[in-house]
C-alpha positions in Angstrom: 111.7 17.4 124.6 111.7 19.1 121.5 112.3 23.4 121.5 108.9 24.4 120.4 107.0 22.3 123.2 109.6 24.0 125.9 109.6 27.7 124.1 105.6 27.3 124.1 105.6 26.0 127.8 108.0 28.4 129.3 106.7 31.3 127.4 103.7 31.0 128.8 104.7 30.6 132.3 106.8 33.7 132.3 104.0 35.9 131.1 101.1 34.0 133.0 103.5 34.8 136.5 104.0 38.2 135.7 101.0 39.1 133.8 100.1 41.9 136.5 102.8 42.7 138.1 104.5 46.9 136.8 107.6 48.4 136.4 110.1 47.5 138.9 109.2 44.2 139.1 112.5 41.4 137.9 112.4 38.5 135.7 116.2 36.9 136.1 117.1 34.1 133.6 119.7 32.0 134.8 120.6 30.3 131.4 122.9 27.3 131.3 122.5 27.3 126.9 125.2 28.6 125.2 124.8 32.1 123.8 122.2 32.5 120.8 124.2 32.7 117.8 123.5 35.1 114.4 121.1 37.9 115.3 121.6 37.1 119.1 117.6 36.9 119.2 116.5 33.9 121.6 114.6 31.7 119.8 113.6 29.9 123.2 112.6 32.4 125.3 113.0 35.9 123.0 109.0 36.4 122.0 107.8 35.8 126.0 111.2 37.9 127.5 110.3 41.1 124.7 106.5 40.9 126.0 107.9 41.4 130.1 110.1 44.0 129.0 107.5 46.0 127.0 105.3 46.5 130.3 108.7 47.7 132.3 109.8 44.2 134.1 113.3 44.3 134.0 114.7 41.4 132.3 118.1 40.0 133.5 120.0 37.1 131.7 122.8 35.7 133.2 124.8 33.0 131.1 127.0 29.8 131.3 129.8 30.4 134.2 128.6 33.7 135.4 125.5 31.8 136.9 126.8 30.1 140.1 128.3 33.4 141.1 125.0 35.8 140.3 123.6 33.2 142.8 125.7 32.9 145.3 125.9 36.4 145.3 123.2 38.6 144.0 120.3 36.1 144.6 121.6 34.6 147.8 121.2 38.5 148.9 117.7 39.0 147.8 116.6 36.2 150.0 117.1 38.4 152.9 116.2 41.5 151.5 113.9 41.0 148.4 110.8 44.0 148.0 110.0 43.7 144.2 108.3 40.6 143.0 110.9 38.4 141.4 110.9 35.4 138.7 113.8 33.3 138.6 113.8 31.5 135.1 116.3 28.5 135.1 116.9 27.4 131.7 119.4 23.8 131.3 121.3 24.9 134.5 122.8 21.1 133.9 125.5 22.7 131.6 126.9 25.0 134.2 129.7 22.7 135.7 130.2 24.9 138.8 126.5 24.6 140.3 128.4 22.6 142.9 131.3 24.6 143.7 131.3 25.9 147.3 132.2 29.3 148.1 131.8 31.2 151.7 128.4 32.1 152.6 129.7 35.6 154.0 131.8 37.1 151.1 133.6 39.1 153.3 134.3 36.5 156.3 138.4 35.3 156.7 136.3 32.0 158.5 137.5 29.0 156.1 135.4 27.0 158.0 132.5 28.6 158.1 129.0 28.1 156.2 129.4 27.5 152.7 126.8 27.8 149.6 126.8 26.9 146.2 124.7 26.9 143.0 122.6 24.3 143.6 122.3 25.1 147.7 120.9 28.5 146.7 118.2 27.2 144.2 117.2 25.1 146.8 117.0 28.2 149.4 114.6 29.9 146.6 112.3 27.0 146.2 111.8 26.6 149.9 112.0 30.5 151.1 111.2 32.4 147.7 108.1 32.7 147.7 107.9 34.5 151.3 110.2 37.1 149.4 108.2 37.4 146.6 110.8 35.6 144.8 109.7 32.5 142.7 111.4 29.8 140.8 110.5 28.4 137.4 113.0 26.1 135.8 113.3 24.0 132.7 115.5 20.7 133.0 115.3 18.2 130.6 115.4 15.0 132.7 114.7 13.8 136.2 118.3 13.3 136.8 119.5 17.2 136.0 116.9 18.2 138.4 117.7 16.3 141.2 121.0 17.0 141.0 120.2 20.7 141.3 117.1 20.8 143.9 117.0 17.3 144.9 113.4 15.9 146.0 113.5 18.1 149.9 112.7 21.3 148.1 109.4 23.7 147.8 108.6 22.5 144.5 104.6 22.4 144.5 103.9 22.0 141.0 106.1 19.9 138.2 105.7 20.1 134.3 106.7 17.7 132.6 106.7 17.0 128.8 108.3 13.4 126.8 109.0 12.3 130.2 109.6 8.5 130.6 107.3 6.5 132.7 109.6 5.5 135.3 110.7 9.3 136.0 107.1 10.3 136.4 106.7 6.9 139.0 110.1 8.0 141.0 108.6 11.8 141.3 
């Protein structure tokens, strides 16, 4: 898919899902791109993030390595205890090699055999719980394969996008 399609498809989303919603509200990008280089302007998402902001959504980006953490920690949190209407943007999350990793699902537990969670386990958790929360996924991968690996098909997903997909990717979803 080329940039423009997925700046134009993703910008819209973001505003469209929080066109109502007032300060205190959270957008939270979970980007897996590397960081924007030059100005540090986002020519992806930059335009559709600076029109959230100017209404008083907090916007919160969270990049590369630092992403499987935020979920496992912040975000696995707000699950239980969410009260301010919540968009989680994933952006190319297929570049973060540690969506996988496992880490204890209670930080502070000595249990090394206890429940685990990981990346990917917690994006799950938002697609089928999220919404409940007020918490809501929207996520840009750019093939069938990336997302699988991330949410596989026993998810909450209700709706799919899908732009320069192959034919046999749209038949397997």
């Amino acid at each position: 898919t080329g940039d423009a399609e997925v700046a134009a498809v993703l910008g819209a989303a973001v505003v469209t899902a929080t066109a109502d919603w007032q300060p205190g509200a959270r957008v939270v990008v979970l980007d897996g791109r590397p960081e924007p280089g030059g100005d540090g302007t986002d020519p992806l998402l930059g335009d559709a993030l600076d029109r959230v902001r100017a209404r008083g959504v907090d916007v919160q980006v969270v990049r590369g390595s630092a992403v499987p953490p935020h979920l496992t920690g912040e975000l696995a949190g707000q699950l239980r205890t969410n009260t301010a209407p919540t968009l989680v943007l994933a952006v190319q999350l297929q570049r973060v090699a540690e969506m996988d990793d496992e880490v204890p699902a209670d930080p502070d537990s000595d249990d090394l055999y206890g429940p685990r969670i990981s990346g990917s386990s917690v994006l799950r958790d938002l697609t089928i719980q999220g919404s409940a929360r007020g918490m809501h996924l929207i996520g840009w991968w750019p093939n069938l394969r990336a997302l699988k690996a991330h949410l596989s098909f026993e998810h909450g997903v209700t709706r799919y996008v899908f732009l320069k997909v192959g034919l046999d990717d749209l038949r397997e979803v």
